[in-house]
mmCIF file of C-alpha atoms in Angstrom:
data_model
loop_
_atom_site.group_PDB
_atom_site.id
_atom_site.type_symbol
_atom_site.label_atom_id
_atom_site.label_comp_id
_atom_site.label_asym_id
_atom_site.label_seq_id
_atom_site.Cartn_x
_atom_site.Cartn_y
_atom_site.Cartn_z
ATOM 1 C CA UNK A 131 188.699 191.343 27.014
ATOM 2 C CA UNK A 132 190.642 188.545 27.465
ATOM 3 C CA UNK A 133 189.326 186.400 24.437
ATOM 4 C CA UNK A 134 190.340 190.035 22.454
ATOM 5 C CA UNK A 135 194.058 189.812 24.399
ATOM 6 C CA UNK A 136 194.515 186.235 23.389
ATOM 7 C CA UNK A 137 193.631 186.183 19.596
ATOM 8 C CA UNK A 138 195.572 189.982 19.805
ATOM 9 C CA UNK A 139 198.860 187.707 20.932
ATOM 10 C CA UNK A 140 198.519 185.009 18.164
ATOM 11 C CA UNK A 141 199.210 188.305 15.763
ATOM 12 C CA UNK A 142 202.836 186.950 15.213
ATOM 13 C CA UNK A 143 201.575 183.445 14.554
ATOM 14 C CA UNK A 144 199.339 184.260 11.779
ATOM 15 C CA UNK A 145 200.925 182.687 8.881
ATOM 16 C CA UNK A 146 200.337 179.324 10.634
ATOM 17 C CA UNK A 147 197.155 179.690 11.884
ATOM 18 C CA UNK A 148 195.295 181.624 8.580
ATOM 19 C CA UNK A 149 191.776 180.798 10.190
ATOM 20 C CA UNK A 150 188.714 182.552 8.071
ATOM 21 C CA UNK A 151 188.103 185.156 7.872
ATOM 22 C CA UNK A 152 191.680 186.207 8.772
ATOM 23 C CA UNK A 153 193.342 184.797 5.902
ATOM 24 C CA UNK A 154 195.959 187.498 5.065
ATOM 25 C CA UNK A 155 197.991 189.318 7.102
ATOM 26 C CA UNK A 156 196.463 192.933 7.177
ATOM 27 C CA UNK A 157 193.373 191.251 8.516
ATOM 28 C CA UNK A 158 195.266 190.266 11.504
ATOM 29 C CA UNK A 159 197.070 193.572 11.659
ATOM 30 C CA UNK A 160 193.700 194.823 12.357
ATOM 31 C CA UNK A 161 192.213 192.591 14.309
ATOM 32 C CA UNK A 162 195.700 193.225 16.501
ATOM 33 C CA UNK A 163 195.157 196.797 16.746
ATOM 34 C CA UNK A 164 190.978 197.130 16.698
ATOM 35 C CA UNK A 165 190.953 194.099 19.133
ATOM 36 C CA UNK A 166 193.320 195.178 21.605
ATOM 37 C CA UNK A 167 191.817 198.715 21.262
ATOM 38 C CA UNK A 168 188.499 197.396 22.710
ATOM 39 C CA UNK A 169 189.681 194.763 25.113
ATOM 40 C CA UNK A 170 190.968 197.882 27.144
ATOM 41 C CA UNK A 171 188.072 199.670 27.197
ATOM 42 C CA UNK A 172 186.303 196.555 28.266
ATOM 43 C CA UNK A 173 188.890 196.486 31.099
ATOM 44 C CA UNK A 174 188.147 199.860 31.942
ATOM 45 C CA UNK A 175 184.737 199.418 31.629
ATOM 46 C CA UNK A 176 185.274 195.851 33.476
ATOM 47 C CA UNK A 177 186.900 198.202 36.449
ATOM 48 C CA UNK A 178 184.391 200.823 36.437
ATOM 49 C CA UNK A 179 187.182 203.299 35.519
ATOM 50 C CA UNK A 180 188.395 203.368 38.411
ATOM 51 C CA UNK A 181 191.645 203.037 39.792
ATOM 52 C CA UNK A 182 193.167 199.813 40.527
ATOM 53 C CA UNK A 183 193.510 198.585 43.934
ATOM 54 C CA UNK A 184 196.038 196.481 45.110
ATOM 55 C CA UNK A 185 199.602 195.692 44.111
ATOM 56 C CA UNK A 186 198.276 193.012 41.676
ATOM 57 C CA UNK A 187 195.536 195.241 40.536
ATOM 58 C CA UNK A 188 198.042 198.245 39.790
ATOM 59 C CA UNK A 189 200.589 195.536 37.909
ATOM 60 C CA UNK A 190 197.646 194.591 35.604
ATOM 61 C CA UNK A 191 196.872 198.229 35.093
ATOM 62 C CA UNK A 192 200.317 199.681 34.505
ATOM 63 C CA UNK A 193 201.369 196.421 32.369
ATOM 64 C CA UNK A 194 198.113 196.940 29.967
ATOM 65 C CA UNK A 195 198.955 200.606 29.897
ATOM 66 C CA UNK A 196 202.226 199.943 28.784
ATOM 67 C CA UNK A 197 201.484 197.550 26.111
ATOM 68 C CA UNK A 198 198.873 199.983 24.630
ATOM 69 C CA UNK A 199 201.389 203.607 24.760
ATOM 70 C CA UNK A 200 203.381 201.449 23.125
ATOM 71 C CA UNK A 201 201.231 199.789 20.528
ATOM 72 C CA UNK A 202 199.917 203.156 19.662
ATOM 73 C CA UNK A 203 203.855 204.589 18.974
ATOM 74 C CA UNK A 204 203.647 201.270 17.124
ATOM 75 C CA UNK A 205 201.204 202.098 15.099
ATOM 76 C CA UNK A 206 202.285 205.907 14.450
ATOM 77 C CA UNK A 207 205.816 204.263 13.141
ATOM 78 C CA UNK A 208 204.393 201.835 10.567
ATOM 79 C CA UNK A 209 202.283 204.912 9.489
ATOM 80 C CA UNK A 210 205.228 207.245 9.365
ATOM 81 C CA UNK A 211 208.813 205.421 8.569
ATOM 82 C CA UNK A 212 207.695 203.698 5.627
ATOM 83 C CA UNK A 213 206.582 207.232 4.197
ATOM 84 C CA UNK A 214 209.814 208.511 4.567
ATOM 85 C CA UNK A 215 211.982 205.851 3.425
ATOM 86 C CA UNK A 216 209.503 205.780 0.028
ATOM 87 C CA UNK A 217 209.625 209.597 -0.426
ATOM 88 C CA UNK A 218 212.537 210.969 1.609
ATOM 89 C CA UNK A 219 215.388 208.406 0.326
ATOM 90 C CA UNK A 220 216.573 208.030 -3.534
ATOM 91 C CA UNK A 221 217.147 204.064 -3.197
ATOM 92 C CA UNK A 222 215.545 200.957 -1.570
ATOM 93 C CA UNK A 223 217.594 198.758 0.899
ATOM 94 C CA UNK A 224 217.351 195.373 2.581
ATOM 95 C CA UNK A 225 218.416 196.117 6.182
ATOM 96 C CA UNK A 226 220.871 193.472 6.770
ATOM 97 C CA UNK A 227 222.608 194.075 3.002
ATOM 98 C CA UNK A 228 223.115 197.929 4.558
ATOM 99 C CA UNK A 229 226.639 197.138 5.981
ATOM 100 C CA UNK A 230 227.732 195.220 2.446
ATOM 101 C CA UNK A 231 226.052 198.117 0.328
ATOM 102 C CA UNK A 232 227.916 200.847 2.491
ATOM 103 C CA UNK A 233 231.629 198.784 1.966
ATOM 104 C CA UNK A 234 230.681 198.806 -1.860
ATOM 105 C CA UNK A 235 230.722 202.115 -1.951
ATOM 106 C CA UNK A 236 233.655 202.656 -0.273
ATOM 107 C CA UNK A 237 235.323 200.268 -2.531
ATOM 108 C CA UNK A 238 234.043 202.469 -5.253
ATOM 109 C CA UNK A 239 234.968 205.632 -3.444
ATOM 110 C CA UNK A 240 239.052 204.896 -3.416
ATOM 111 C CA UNK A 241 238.856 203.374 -7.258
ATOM 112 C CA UNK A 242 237.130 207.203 -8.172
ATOM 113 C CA UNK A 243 239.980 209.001 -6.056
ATOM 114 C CA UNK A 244 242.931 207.032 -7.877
ATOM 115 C CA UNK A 245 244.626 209.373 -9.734
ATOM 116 C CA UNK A 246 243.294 212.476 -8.273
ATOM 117 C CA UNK A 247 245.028 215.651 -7.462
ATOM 118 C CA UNK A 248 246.661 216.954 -4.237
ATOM 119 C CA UNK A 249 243.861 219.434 -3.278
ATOM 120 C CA UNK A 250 240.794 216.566 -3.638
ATOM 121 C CA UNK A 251 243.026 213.725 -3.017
ATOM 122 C CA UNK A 252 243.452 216.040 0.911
ATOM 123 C CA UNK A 253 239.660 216.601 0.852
ATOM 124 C CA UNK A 254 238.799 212.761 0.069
ATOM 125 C CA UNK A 255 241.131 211.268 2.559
ATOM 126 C CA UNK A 256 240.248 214.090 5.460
ATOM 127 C CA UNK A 257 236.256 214.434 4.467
ATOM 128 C CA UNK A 258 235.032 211.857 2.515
ATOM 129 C CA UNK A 259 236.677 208.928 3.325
ATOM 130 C CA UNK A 260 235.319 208.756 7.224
ATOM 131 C CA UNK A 261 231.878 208.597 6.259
ATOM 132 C CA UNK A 262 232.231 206.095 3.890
ATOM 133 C CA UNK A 263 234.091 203.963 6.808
ATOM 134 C CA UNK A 264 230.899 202.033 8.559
ATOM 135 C CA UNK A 265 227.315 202.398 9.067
ATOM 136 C CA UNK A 266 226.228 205.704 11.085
ATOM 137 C CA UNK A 267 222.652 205.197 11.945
ATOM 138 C CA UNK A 268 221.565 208.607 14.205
ATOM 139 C CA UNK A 269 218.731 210.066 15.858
ATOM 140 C CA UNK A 270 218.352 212.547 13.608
ATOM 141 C CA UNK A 271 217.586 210.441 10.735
ATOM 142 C CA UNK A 272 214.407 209.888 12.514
ATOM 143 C CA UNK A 273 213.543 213.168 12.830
ATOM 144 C CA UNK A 274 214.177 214.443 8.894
ATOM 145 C CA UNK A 275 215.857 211.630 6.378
ATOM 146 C CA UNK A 276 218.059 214.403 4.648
ATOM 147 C CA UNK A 277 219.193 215.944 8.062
ATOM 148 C CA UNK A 278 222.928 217.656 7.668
ATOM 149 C CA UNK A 279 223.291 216.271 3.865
ATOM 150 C CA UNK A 280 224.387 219.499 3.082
ATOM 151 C CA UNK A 281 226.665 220.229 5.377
ATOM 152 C CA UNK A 282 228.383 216.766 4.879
ATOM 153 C CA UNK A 283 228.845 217.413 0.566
ATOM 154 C CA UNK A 284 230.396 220.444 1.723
ATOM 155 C CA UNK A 285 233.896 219.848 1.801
ATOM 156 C CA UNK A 286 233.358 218.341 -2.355
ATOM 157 C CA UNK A 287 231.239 221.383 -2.851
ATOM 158 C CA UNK A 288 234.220 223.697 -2.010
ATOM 159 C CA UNK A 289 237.066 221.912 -3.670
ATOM 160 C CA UNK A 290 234.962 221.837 -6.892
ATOM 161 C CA UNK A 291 235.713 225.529 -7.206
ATOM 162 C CA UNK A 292 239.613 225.203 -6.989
ATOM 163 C CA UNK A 293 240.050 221.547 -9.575
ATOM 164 C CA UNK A 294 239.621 221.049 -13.615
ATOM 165 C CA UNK A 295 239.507 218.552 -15.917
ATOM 166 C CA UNK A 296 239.236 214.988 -14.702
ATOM 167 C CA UNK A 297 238.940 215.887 -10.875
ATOM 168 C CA UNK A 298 236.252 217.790 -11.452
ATOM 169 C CA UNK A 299 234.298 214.454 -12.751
ATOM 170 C CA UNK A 300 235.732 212.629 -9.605
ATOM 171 C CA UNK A 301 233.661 215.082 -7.619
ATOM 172 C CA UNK A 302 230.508 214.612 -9.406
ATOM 173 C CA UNK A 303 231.107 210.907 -8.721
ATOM 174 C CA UNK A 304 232.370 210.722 -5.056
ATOM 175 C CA UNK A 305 229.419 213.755 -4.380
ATOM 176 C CA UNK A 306 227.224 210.907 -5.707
ATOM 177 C CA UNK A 307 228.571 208.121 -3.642
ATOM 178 C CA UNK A 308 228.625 210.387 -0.482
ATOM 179 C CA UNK A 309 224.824 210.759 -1.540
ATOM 180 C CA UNK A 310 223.816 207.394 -1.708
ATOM 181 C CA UNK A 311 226.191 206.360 1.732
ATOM 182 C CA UNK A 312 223.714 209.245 3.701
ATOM 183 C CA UNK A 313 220.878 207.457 2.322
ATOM 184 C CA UNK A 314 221.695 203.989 3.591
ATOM 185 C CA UNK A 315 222.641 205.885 6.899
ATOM 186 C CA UNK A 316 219.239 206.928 6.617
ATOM 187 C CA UNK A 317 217.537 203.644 5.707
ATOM 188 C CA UNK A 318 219.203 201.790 9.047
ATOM 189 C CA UNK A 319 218.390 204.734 11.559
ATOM 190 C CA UNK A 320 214.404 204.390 10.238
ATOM 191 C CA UNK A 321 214.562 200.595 10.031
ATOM 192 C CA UNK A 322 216.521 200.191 13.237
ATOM 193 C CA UNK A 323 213.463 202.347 15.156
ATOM 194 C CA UNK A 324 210.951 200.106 13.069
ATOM 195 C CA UNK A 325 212.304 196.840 14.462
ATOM 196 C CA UNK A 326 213.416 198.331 17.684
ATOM 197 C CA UNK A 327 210.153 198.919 18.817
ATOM 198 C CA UNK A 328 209.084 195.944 19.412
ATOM 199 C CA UNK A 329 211.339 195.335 21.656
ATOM 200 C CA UNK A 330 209.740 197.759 23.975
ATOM 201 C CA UNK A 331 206.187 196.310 22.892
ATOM 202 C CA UNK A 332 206.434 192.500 23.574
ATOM 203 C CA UNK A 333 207.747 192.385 27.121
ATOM 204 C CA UNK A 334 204.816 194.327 28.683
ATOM 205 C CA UNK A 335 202.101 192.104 26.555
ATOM 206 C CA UNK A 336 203.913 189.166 27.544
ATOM 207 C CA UNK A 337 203.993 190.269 31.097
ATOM 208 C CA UNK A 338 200.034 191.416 30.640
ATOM 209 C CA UNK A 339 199.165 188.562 29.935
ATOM 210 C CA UNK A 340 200.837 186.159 32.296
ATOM 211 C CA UNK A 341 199.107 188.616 34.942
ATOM 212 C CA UNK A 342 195.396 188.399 33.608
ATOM 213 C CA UNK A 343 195.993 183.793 33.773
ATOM 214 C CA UNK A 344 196.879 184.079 37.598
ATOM 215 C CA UNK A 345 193.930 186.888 37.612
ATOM 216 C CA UNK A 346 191.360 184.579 35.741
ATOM 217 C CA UNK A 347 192.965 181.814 38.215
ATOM 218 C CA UNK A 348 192.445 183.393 41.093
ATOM 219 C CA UNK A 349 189.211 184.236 40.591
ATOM 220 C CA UNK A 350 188.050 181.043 39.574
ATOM 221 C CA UNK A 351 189.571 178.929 42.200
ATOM 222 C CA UNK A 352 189.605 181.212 45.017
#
């Protein structure tokens, strides 16, 4: 179990270390998440499933415990997110170039609304414009990639009834803007939970692992 923990761990160090037969990085992926699979059932088994006993013995059990709930969310997320983002979202998007992209479009926005009429010059600077403003990564992203796009085009949708001529070509254009800004709100709630994660993941391997050297140590020497 141990042996499986430690080459598990050297997961992140894989480009360096591109030992046979783990010479790409899927290989190691698996090896992370097939390996670390079986060294707990080899601590079970190594504990006759049974409870701990102990202070020590219940900070190795709940630390491996919560390394593997959340290695398994880990794994459900790089099975799920990148789905959506392919088939959910019209565009691609680096995640730091997200806060550049979304200014761009603002930018864009106010050169489309120069010129424009009372009525959707109102609607722009009341509706449109505060989304366009920064980066609004939410929860619900997470939960369905188009959530509320509707019920943010809205305000354009209505206008488009009550302008002619050129505005109504400035609504086609800031609709498609407003379109593409809910997308890259979109791509940084999913990527945000994607690298977020791990921050939840590392500290309690880190922590198992520290426990099962003064475990191996104190067995050994004492």
């Amino acid at each position: 179990a141990t042996v499986l923990f430690v080459l598990s761990a050297a997961y992140p160090a894989r480009r360096r270390l591109c030992i046979g037969p783990l010479r790409t990085a899927h290989a190691w992926l698996q090896l992370h998440i097939y390996g670390s699979a079986l060294a707990v059932v080899l601590v079970l088994l190594h504990i006759d499933l049974r409870l701990p006993v102990g202070a020590f013995g219940w900070a190795l059990f709940v630390a491996m415990m919560a390394m593997t709930l959340t290695g398994v969310i880990g794994v459900l997320l790089q099975k799920t997110i990148p789905v959506a983002l392919a088939n959910d979202l019209q565009l691609e998007a680096i995640y730091e170039r997200i806060p550049e992209l979304v200014s761009q479009l603002a930018d864009e926005a106010e050169q489309v609304s120069h010129g424009a009429s009372d009525t959707l010059a109102r609607v722009y600077a009341a509706d449109v414009k505060p989304i366009l403003g920064t980066v609004k990564p939410q929860w619900m992203y997470v939960l369905d990639p188009r959530a509320s796009r509707d019920r943010w085009l809205e305000p354009l949708t209505r206008v488009a009834a009550y302008v002619d001529g050129g505005d109504r070509e400035r609504v086609a254009l800031l609709r498609a803007i407003v379109c593409e800004k809910l997308d890259l709100d979109g791509h940084a709630s999913l990527q945000r939970v994607l690298r977020g994660w791990v921050a939840y993941h590392v500290p309690p391997a880190i922590l198992l692992m520290g426990l099962v050297a003064v475990h191996i140590f104190a067995v050994v020497y004492f």
